[in-house]
């Protein structure tokens, strides 16, 4: 007969992250640049107390275990209190991206059946318009103090956040329940079709927090000061609100002030050591520091993911500013961490240039995530760094189902990511494309990310996107859509010549078109679907 372990059974609950932070790092600061414009300071201890009061307030509003509570809010201490007050009390925290089209926001609220919506002051006009047509929403809570409450509004059940919290006494014990209970929901961006909900459990979220804080993952330590640029509505800010509580470090919340100048000021004034976000946001910050001849005094590491981080961006951060870039890959369905670019000990003797090449890839998987690449028939492909295949993953924080959709998304027990990738013999994965974005020229595949990375290293290029254009002979050929840096001059011919020697000649794009701006999705990724639509009638000079 097997012998059972004789250890305590304690469910992995989100509330335990916060109670740990409050008990062991209670005086560590949480600093927020508020929508109101000022800087607000609180601590993990204070956040824990106010989260308990918020849990009491939600019960008073009639919320019951399993009820969904929506948020339309930027990164800030009140949003943090909602994360914990909601999930900790057995409700489900549903973060919504306010940059989605209003009809998408309405669709998502209705699909999740949110009973309460918390909203930041500058997003209130959107909610005021949508809520009358959303019968599931019984209460709207405006995240502000009494003085900022609007006098004229049309909502019958509008509450003031601070009044709700202040009315409670905090005498509340975090409940204990099954660790597989739903803790939060995030919807995918839905650039094709309706958004789909990923429902995270307490268990998956706590395990993800452990793993993402590891030295070979985001390497989050109590001595760090972390500023998540990635919004709390984008896959729970990559779990940072949880992993920072787990290690008890200082957290700096930028609100909606995400332009280069505002970020730089906050990085310096709060002595930020670490950050995380998508490449587009870093373009803004790097432009600002370059234009003003600035340096960072404490900023040491940033995790970049959500889209491919161009190697030129990694080099600029490291060579010009001494900031280490950790390239990461993940997705909503993965809570989101999957792989990160970190070296192994056997790489320590390699020349800097070769190390850099390894770190440009999307990286190796953290414990808890397994991956494979398969061909069109589902056959596993070799890990040789050359063979491409559809990337599939499985693990403790990978979805098994989408919310409200019966059909399982899994293939043979694995989650098909929709990304195309190579994996090398050392287990380093490199994304070559979203499968929908692959450029198929005469039956051969060309990586749009590779084409973009080359031009992103050109001094006159601010941003570049590669898309497939129709070609009578090759079916598809790559074309580049480019935004120049302010004041920069460069021609189509110069950019095409820039590819010489950097990629196989036959992969060189057939055309370059300049535009003032590229379309982005609500999470800051290149909106390729829209781009392809814009250029669907484009006539290639080679056609
Ligand atoms: P989302 O669920 O909105 O976070 O989007 C996930 C998708 O973003 C992935 O399936 C990839 O296509 C893309 N993505 C995320 N991180 C990276 C990365 N480091 N390099 C390339 N693509 C990425």
XYZ file of C-alpha atoms and ligand atoms in Angstrom:
566
model
C 0.000 0.000 0.000
C 1.274 3.446 -0.835
C 2.275 5.693 2.016
C 0.639 9.105 1.954
C 2.616 12.244 2.672
C 1.958 13.690 6.094
C 2.007 17.375 5.384
C -0.575 20.054 6.056
C -3.190 20.551 3.392
C -3.518 24.238 2.683
C -5.300 25.266 -0.495
C -3.349 27.629 -2.739
C -5.497 30.740 -2.393
C -4.884 34.228 -3.728
C -5.717 35.734 -0.342
C -2.687 33.916 1.099
C -0.358 35.975 -1.122
C -1.751 39.169 0.323
C -1.860 38.039 3.943
C 1.771 36.944 3.574
C 2.731 40.338 2.130
C 0.899 42.179 4.910
C 2.320 40.022 7.717
C 5.922 39.836 6.553
C 6.386 42.943 4.414
C 3.543 45.065 5.713
C 5.374 48.389 5.558
C 6.645 47.945 1.985
C 5.273 50.682 -0.230
C 2.749 50.656 -3.066
C 3.032 53.932 -4.966
C 0.437 54.977 -7.542
C 0.247 57.794 -10.038
C -3.469 58.332 -9.908
C -6.003 59.256 -12.550
C -6.562 62.304 -10.325
C -2.997 63.318 -11.301
C -1.256 63.095 -7.910
C 1.032 60.482 -6.355
C -0.562 58.234 -3.732
C 1.355 56.120 -1.204
C 0.166 53.086 0.685
C 1.650 49.767 1.921
C 0.980 46.045 1.547
C -0.407 46.117 5.112
C -2.857 48.894 4.294
C -3.867 47.254 0.995
C -4.654 44.046 2.870
C -6.876 45.858 5.374
C -8.716 47.788 2.660
C -9.150 44.625 0.575
C -10.889 43.014 3.537
C -13.161 46.048 3.843
C -13.868 45.849 0.133
C -14.791 42.180 0.479
C -17.282 43.193 3.195
C -18.666 45.932 0.944
C -19.144 43.513 -1.952
C -21.069 41.129 0.289
C -23.226 44.065 1.381
C -23.958 44.806 -2.293
C -25.325 41.271 -2.566
C -22.385 39.476 -4.207
C -22.194 35.747 -3.668
C -19.394 33.238 -4.317
C -18.801 32.784 -8.036
C -20.297 36.169 -9.001
C -18.246 38.037 -11.559
C -16.981 41.510 -10.741
C -15.687 43.549 -13.674
C -13.010 46.236 -13.652
C -12.324 48.937 -16.237
C -9.286 50.505 -14.660
C -5.604 51.395 -14.986
C -2.784 50.179 -12.778
C -3.265 51.584 -9.292
C -3.675 50.686 -5.612
C -7.480 50.599 -5.757
C -7.323 48.142 -8.654
C -4.926 46.050 -6.542
C -7.393 46.087 -3.633
C -10.142 44.964 -6.030
C -7.959 42.088 -7.315
C -7.587 40.774 -3.776
C -10.931 41.817 -2.263
C -12.814 40.139 -5.120
C -10.824 36.931 -5.630
C -9.977 36.577 -1.939
C -13.654 36.499 -0.998
C -14.543 33.827 -3.563
C -15.823 36.198 -6.263
C -14.291 36.288 -9.736
C -12.284 39.312 -10.820
C -12.900 40.120 -14.467
C -10.486 42.745 -15.822
C -11.648 44.450 -19.015
C -9.521 46.354 -21.509
C -10.994 49.866 -21.837
C -9.233 50.325 -25.180
C -11.462 47.751 -26.882
C -14.313 48.990 -29.041
C -17.348 49.857 -26.842
C -19.442 47.111 -28.430
C -16.689 44.588 -27.579
C -16.605 45.815 -23.959
C -20.382 45.377 -23.796
C -20.160 41.928 -25.359
C -17.540 40.825 -22.821
C -19.449 42.171 -19.801
C -22.542 40.375 -21.000
C -20.688 37.122 -21.696
C -19.094 37.164 -18.227
C -22.395 38.355 -16.660
C -20.603 40.876 -14.474
C -22.779 41.871 -11.506
C -20.647 44.798 -10.362
C -18.375 47.025 -12.451
C -15.525 49.030 -10.902
C -14.419 51.912 -13.076
C -11.721 54.578 -13.053
C -12.853 58.193 -13.302
C -11.660 58.796 -16.864
C -13.330 55.604 -18.140
C -16.682 56.418 -16.537
C -18.173 58.061 -19.683
C -17.822 54.711 -21.498
C -19.521 52.793 -18.686
C -22.288 55.348 -18.349
C -23.140 54.778 -22.006
C -22.958 50.968 -21.934
C -24.481 49.951 -18.605
C -28.140 50.898 -19.289
C -28.122 48.163 -21.968
C -26.465 45.556 -19.727
C -29.113 44.100 -17.400
C -26.587 41.822 -15.641
C -24.818 44.844 -14.115
C -26.494 45.689 -10.802
C -23.918 48.122 -9.398
C -21.269 50.476 -10.735
C -18.511 51.635 -8.377
C -16.526 54.706 -9.322
C -12.935 54.370 -8.105
C -12.566 57.753 -6.395
C -13.290 59.726 -3.255
C -16.550 61.532 -2.476
C -15.335 64.863 -3.856
C -14.765 63.429 -7.317
C -18.199 61.825 -7.674
C -20.128 63.305 -10.611
C -23.209 65.319 -9.718
C -24.986 64.646 -12.998
C -25.166 61.084 -14.151
C -27.828 58.699 -15.340
C -26.977 55.497 -13.414
C -29.325 54.360 -10.632
C -26.787 52.221 -8.720
C -23.634 54.269 -8.748
C -21.391 54.019 -5.669
C -18.301 55.829 -4.474
C -15.351 53.477 -3.876
C -13.981 55.315 -0.848
C -17.409 55.545 0.785
C -17.952 51.808 0.332
C -14.578 50.980 1.897
C -14.855 53.503 4.731
C -18.277 52.166 5.752
C -16.783 48.784 6.712
C -14.859 47.783 9.860
C -12.431 45.257 8.306
C -13.432 42.534 10.767
C -13.420 39.890 8.117
C -11.577 36.581 7.795
C -10.540 35.527 4.329
C -12.603 32.412 3.575
C -11.009 29.038 2.811
C -12.309 27.101 -0.186
C -11.234 24.717 -2.952
C -8.078 25.988 -4.664
C -9.610 25.075 -8.040
C -12.275 27.763 -7.589
C -12.252 30.481 -10.278
C -10.261 33.550 -9.212
C -10.260 35.743 -12.298
C -11.218 35.941 -15.959
C -9.370 37.597 -18.837
C -10.646 37.742 -22.386
C -8.376 37.330 -25.395
C -8.092 40.398 -27.612
C -10.393 38.887 -30.248
C -8.832 40.416 -33.358
C -10.547 37.623 -35.289
C -14.037 36.774 -34.049
C -15.401 37.351 -30.560
C -13.073 37.530 -27.554
C -12.831 34.317 -25.534
C -12.622 34.111 -21.744
C -9.786 32.339 -19.918
C -10.852 31.482 -16.363
C -7.890 31.250 -13.971
C -8.171 29.299 -10.725
C -6.639 30.234 -7.369
C -4.313 27.278 -7.723
C -3.149 28.168 -11.237
C -2.630 31.814 -10.270
C -0.579 31.024 -7.153
C 1.562 28.456 -8.989
C 2.067 30.987 -11.793
C 3.136 33.587 -9.213
C 5.717 31.187 -7.739
C 7.104 30.242 -11.134
C 7.167 33.719 -12.641
C 9.155 35.107 -9.692
C 11.938 32.504 -10.100
C 15.460 33.727 -10.947
C 15.299 32.148 -14.412
C 11.883 33.663 -14.989
C 11.180 37.307 -14.095
C 13.557 37.142 -11.119
C 11.464 39.252 -8.751
C 13.055 39.921 -5.344
C 12.120 41.739 -2.157
C 14.876 44.265 -2.929
C 13.266 45.217 -6.245
C 11.072 48.181 -7.033
C 8.760 47.028 -9.789
C 6.747 49.168 -12.139
C 4.374 47.110 -14.299
C 3.815 49.057 -17.503
C 1.771 46.114 -18.720
C -1.804 46.952 -17.701
C -3.703 45.020 -15.039
C -6.327 44.328 -17.733
C -3.773 42.553 -19.945
C -3.509 39.019 -18.516
C -3.451 40.313 -14.937
C -0.381 42.463 -15.678
C 1.463 39.203 -16.343
C 0.779 38.142 -12.736
C 2.870 40.972 -11.248
C 0.191 41.978 -8.691
C 0.511 38.420 -7.334
C 4.252 37.793 -7.702
C 5.150 41.105 -6.027
C 2.958 40.179 -3.034
C 4.637 36.773 -2.955
C 8.097 38.342 -2.608
C 6.886 41.481 -0.805
C 8.618 44.074 -2.964
C 7.740 47.699 -3.622
C 5.240 48.210 -6.431
C 4.917 51.388 -8.492
C 1.693 51.812 -10.457
C 1.728 54.247 -13.390
C -2.039 54.648 -13.912
C -2.793 55.703 -17.474
C 0.331 57.896 -17.652
C 2.260 55.663 -20.076
C 4.006 58.218 -22.309
C 7.817 58.293 -22.287
C 8.136 61.452 -20.176
C 5.711 60.343 -17.433
C 7.233 56.881 -17.207
C 10.781 58.247 -17.025
C 9.846 60.646 -14.238
C 8.265 57.827 -12.206
C 11.182 55.440 -12.842
C 13.566 58.056 -11.454
C 11.521 59.479 -8.577
C 10.563 56.046 -7.196
C 13.928 54.388 -7.929
C 12.377 51.658 -10.077
C 14.717 48.680 -10.667
C 12.509 46.498 -12.821
C 9.658 46.758 -15.273
C 7.659 44.773 -17.816
C 5.661 45.609 -20.923
C 5.074 45.250 -24.662
C 7.625 46.545 -27.214
C 5.518 49.506 -28.437
C 5.512 51.147 -25.018
C 9.309 50.915 -24.824
C 9.640 52.638 -28.196
C 8.037 55.684 -26.561
C 10.288 55.600 -23.499
C 13.477 55.055 -25.522
C 12.608 57.933 -27.870
C 12.079 60.198 -24.876
C 15.377 59.381 -23.139
C 17.306 59.598 -26.404
C 15.775 62.935 -27.453
C 16.540 64.448 -24.043
C 19.949 62.870 -23.461
C 18.756 61.121 -20.282
C 20.058 58.025 -18.446
C 18.404 55.734 -15.905
C 19.862 55.797 -12.406
C 18.236 52.666 -10.908
C 16.444 50.839 -13.750
C 18.279 47.501 -14.261
C 15.960 44.942 -15.913
C 12.900 44.873 -18.092
C 10.828 41.942 -19.251
C 9.557 42.492 -22.799
C 6.906 40.331 -24.420
C 3.396 40.291 -25.829
C 4.931 40.788 -29.302
C 8.368 39.905 -30.597
C 10.972 42.209 -29.060
C 13.219 43.420 -31.915
C 16.895 42.573 -31.276
C 17.719 46.238 -31.930
C 15.608 47.202 -28.918
C 17.455 44.687 -26.710
C 20.780 46.167 -27.859
C 19.741 49.768 -27.322
C 18.551 49.043 -23.799
C 21.679 47.101 -22.914
C 24.419 49.010 -24.737
C 23.135 52.572 -24.398
C 21.329 52.400 -21.066
C 22.709 49.390 -19.155
C 19.238 47.853 -18.837
C 19.038 44.077 -19.192
C 16.170 42.888 -21.400
C 14.504 39.550 -20.720
C 12.531 38.498 -23.764
C 9.396 36.598 -22.762
C 6.633 34.799 -24.587
C 3.193 34.026 -23.309
C -0.499 34.456 -23.915
C -3.816 35.036 -22.173
C -4.505 31.300 -22.237
C -1.231 30.766 -20.302
C -1.795 33.253 -17.456
C 0.499 34.379 -19.420
C 4.079 33.172 -18.770
C 5.397 30.428 -21.056
C 9.052 30.985 -21.922
C 11.797 33.484 -21.100
C 15.192 34.230 -22.619
C 17.720 33.183 -19.952
C 21.121 31.552 -20.365
C 22.340 28.187 -19.086
C 25.628 27.698 -17.278
C 27.147 26.074 -20.338
C 26.744 29.399 -22.153
C 28.800 31.371 -19.659
C 32.038 31.098 -21.651
C 30.447 32.188 -24.948
C 31.400 35.517 -26.521
C 28.881 38.313 -25.860
C 27.624 38.238 -29.436
C 26.648 34.563 -29.222
C 24.966 35.014 -25.850
C 23.002 37.851 -27.365
C 21.812 35.614 -30.219
C 20.441 33.090 -27.704
C 18.711 35.818 -25.712
C 16.982 37.220 -28.788
C 14.812 34.101 -28.957
C 11.573 33.848 -26.976
C 13.399 31.516 -24.619
C 13.111 28.322 -22.636
C 10.112 27.148 -20.693
C 9.758 27.595 -16.955
C 8.878 24.593 -14.824
C 5.126 24.132 -15.100
C 4.965 24.617 -18.865
C 5.862 21.949 -21.406
C 5.889 22.630 -25.136
C 6.248 20.969 -28.509
C 5.998 21.868 -32.188
C 3.880 19.777 -34.567
C 3.289 19.675 -38.323
C -0.112 19.956 -40.051
C -0.915 16.320 -39.204
C -0.011 16.764 -35.557
C 3.340 14.966 -35.735
C 5.968 16.310 -33.326
C 8.808 18.095 -35.136
C 12.497 17.873 -34.210
C 14.134 20.337 -31.824
C 16.908 21.493 -34.152
C 16.258 25.226 -34.336
C 15.365 24.928 -38.022
C 12.160 22.885 -38.320
C 9.103 25.040 -37.774
C 5.781 23.797 -36.484
C 2.603 24.792 -34.677
C 3.502 25.501 -31.078
C 1.513 23.549 -28.486
C 1.778 23.785 -24.711
C 0.445 22.178 -21.555
C 0.911 22.917 -17.916
C -0.451 23.995 -14.544
C -1.582 27.431 -15.732
C -2.741 26.634 -19.281
C -6.487 26.723 -19.981
C -8.353 23.478 -20.559
C -11.514 25.248 -21.785
C -12.745 28.697 -22.718
C -15.522 30.259 -20.642
C -18.997 29.484 -22.016
C -17.645 27.431 -24.931
C -18.309 23.689 -24.794
C -15.916 22.541 -27.486
C -12.484 21.812 -26.023
C -9.681 23.842 -27.614
C -7.166 21.071 -26.836
C -5.454 18.902 -29.391
C -4.391 15.549 -28.017
C -4.173 17.026 -24.510
C -2.106 20.013 -25.657
C -3.203 23.624 -26.143
C -2.534 24.819 -29.714
C -1.220 28.361 -29.344
C -1.751 29.507 -32.931
C 1.926 30.498 -33.049
C 4.503 29.014 -35.400
C 7.907 28.356 -33.861
C 11.212 26.521 -33.901
C 12.755 24.884 -30.828
C 16.500 24.247 -30.716
C 18.369 21.350 -29.144
C 18.793 23.336 -25.905
C 15.043 23.920 -25.642
C 15.049 27.562 -26.762
C 11.849 28.421 -28.600
C 11.678 31.080 -31.282
C 8.395 32.391 -32.648
C 8.521 32.937 -36.394
C 4.906 34.040 -36.774
C 1.319 33.950 -35.708
C 0.054 31.147 -37.983
C -2.398 33.590 -39.602
C 0.446 36.005 -40.366
C 2.874 33.600 -42.044
C 3.874 34.735 -45.542
C 3.717 31.794 -47.951
C 5.791 32.457 -51.050
C 5.755 29.691 -53.663
C 5.023 27.151 -50.924
C 7.938 28.311 -48.725
C 7.324 30.156 -45.460
C 8.859 33.528 -44.708
C 8.912 34.780 -41.110
C 7.299 38.211 -40.839
C 8.967 38.742 -37.447
C 12.411 38.224 -38.977
C 11.697 40.745 -41.734
C 10.461 43.259 -39.171
C 13.463 42.763 -36.902
C 15.872 43.655 -39.705
C 14.203 46.996 -40.462
C 13.708 47.831 -36.780
C 17.517 47.999 -36.594
C 17.647 50.721 -39.291
C 18.287 54.149 -37.716
C 15.502 55.842 -39.725
C 12.790 53.297 -38.867
C 10.416 53.848 -35.961
C 8.227 50.801 -36.593
C 7.897 48.198 -39.357
C 5.311 45.549 -40.212
C 5.663 42.720 -42.730
C 2.551 41.427 -44.463
C 1.810 39.153 -47.389
C 0.826 40.877 -50.633
C -0.733 39.020 -53.515
C 1.641 37.932 -56.279
C 0.486 36.241 -59.528
C 3.393 33.786 -59.634
C 4.397 33.216 -56.002
C 0.910 33.556 -54.560
C 2.229 35.726 -51.726
C 5.305 37.927 -51.427
C 6.360 39.988 -48.400
C 5.890 43.747 -48.330
C 6.906 46.126 -45.559
C 4.774 48.913 -44.127
C 7.046 51.383 -42.369
C 6.776 54.394 -40.064
C 9.866 56.631 -40.209
C 11.387 58.202 -37.104
C 10.403 61.865 -36.724
C 12.562 63.946 -39.083
C 14.309 60.909 -40.614
C 14.724 60.518 -44.367
C 15.053 57.143 -46.052
C 13.927 55.662 -49.374
C 12.262 52.412 -50.330
C 15.422 51.349 -52.203
C 17.675 52.056 -49.200
C 15.503 49.922 -46.941
C 15.385 47.041 -49.429
C 19.186 47.217 -49.762
C 19.440 47.040 -45.950
C 18.312 43.384 -46.127
C 21.373 42.398 -48.130
C 23.402 39.730 -46.309
C 20.976 39.644 -43.373
C 18.437 37.146 -44.753
C 18.330 34.755 -47.746
C 17.932 36.866 -50.918
C 14.663 35.209 -51.977
C 13.071 36.333 -48.705
C 13.827 40.012 -49.340
C 10.526 41.923 -49.438
C 9.189 42.998 -52.819
C 8.087 46.422 -51.667
C 8.239 49.052 -48.933
C 5.405 51.494 -48.301
C 5.620 54.408 -45.862
C 2.723 55.366 -43.585
C 2.336 57.871 -40.724
C 1.130 55.288 -38.246
C 0.611 51.519 -38.000
C -2.632 50.099 -36.613
C -2.316 48.403 -33.189
C -4.680 46.181 -31.236
C -6.017 47.164 -27.823
C -3.047 45.365 -26.245
C -0.436 47.159 -28.357
C 0.287 44.458 -30.943
C 0.536 45.177 -34.667
C -2.950 44.760 -36.071
C -2.019 42.635 -39.085
C -5.596 41.792 -40.048
C -6.351 45.493 -40.497
C -3.057 46.044 -42.343
C -3.799 43.226 -44.766
C -7.212 44.756 -45.370
C -5.632 48.170 -45.989
C -3.228 46.728 -48.558
C -5.388 43.999 -50.062
C -5.354 45.712 -53.480
C -1.705 46.737 -53.323
C 0.066 46.100 -56.613
C 3.641 44.888 -56.109
C 6.192 46.331 -58.533
C 7.370 42.732 -59.078
C 3.900 41.457 -60.011
P -2.253 37.784 -25.759
O -3.097 36.648 -25.391
O -3.028 38.997 -26.134
O -1.239 38.078 -24.715
O -1.467 37.382 -27.086
C -0.660 36.244 -27.137
C 0.091 36.206 -28.421
O 1.021 37.282 -28.502
C 0.947 34.982 -28.600
O 0.211 33.872 -29.014
C 1.951 35.452 -29.636
O 1.413 35.413 -30.941
C 2.150 36.890 -29.249
N 3.365 37.032 -28.428
C 3.460 37.143 -27.097
N 4.743 37.274 -26.712
C 5.495 37.228 -27.838
C 6.897 37.298 -28.126
N 7.809 37.488 -27.171
N 7.283 37.178 -29.417
C 6.385 37.009 -30.403
N 5.061 36.952 -30.201
C 4.613 37.061 -28.938
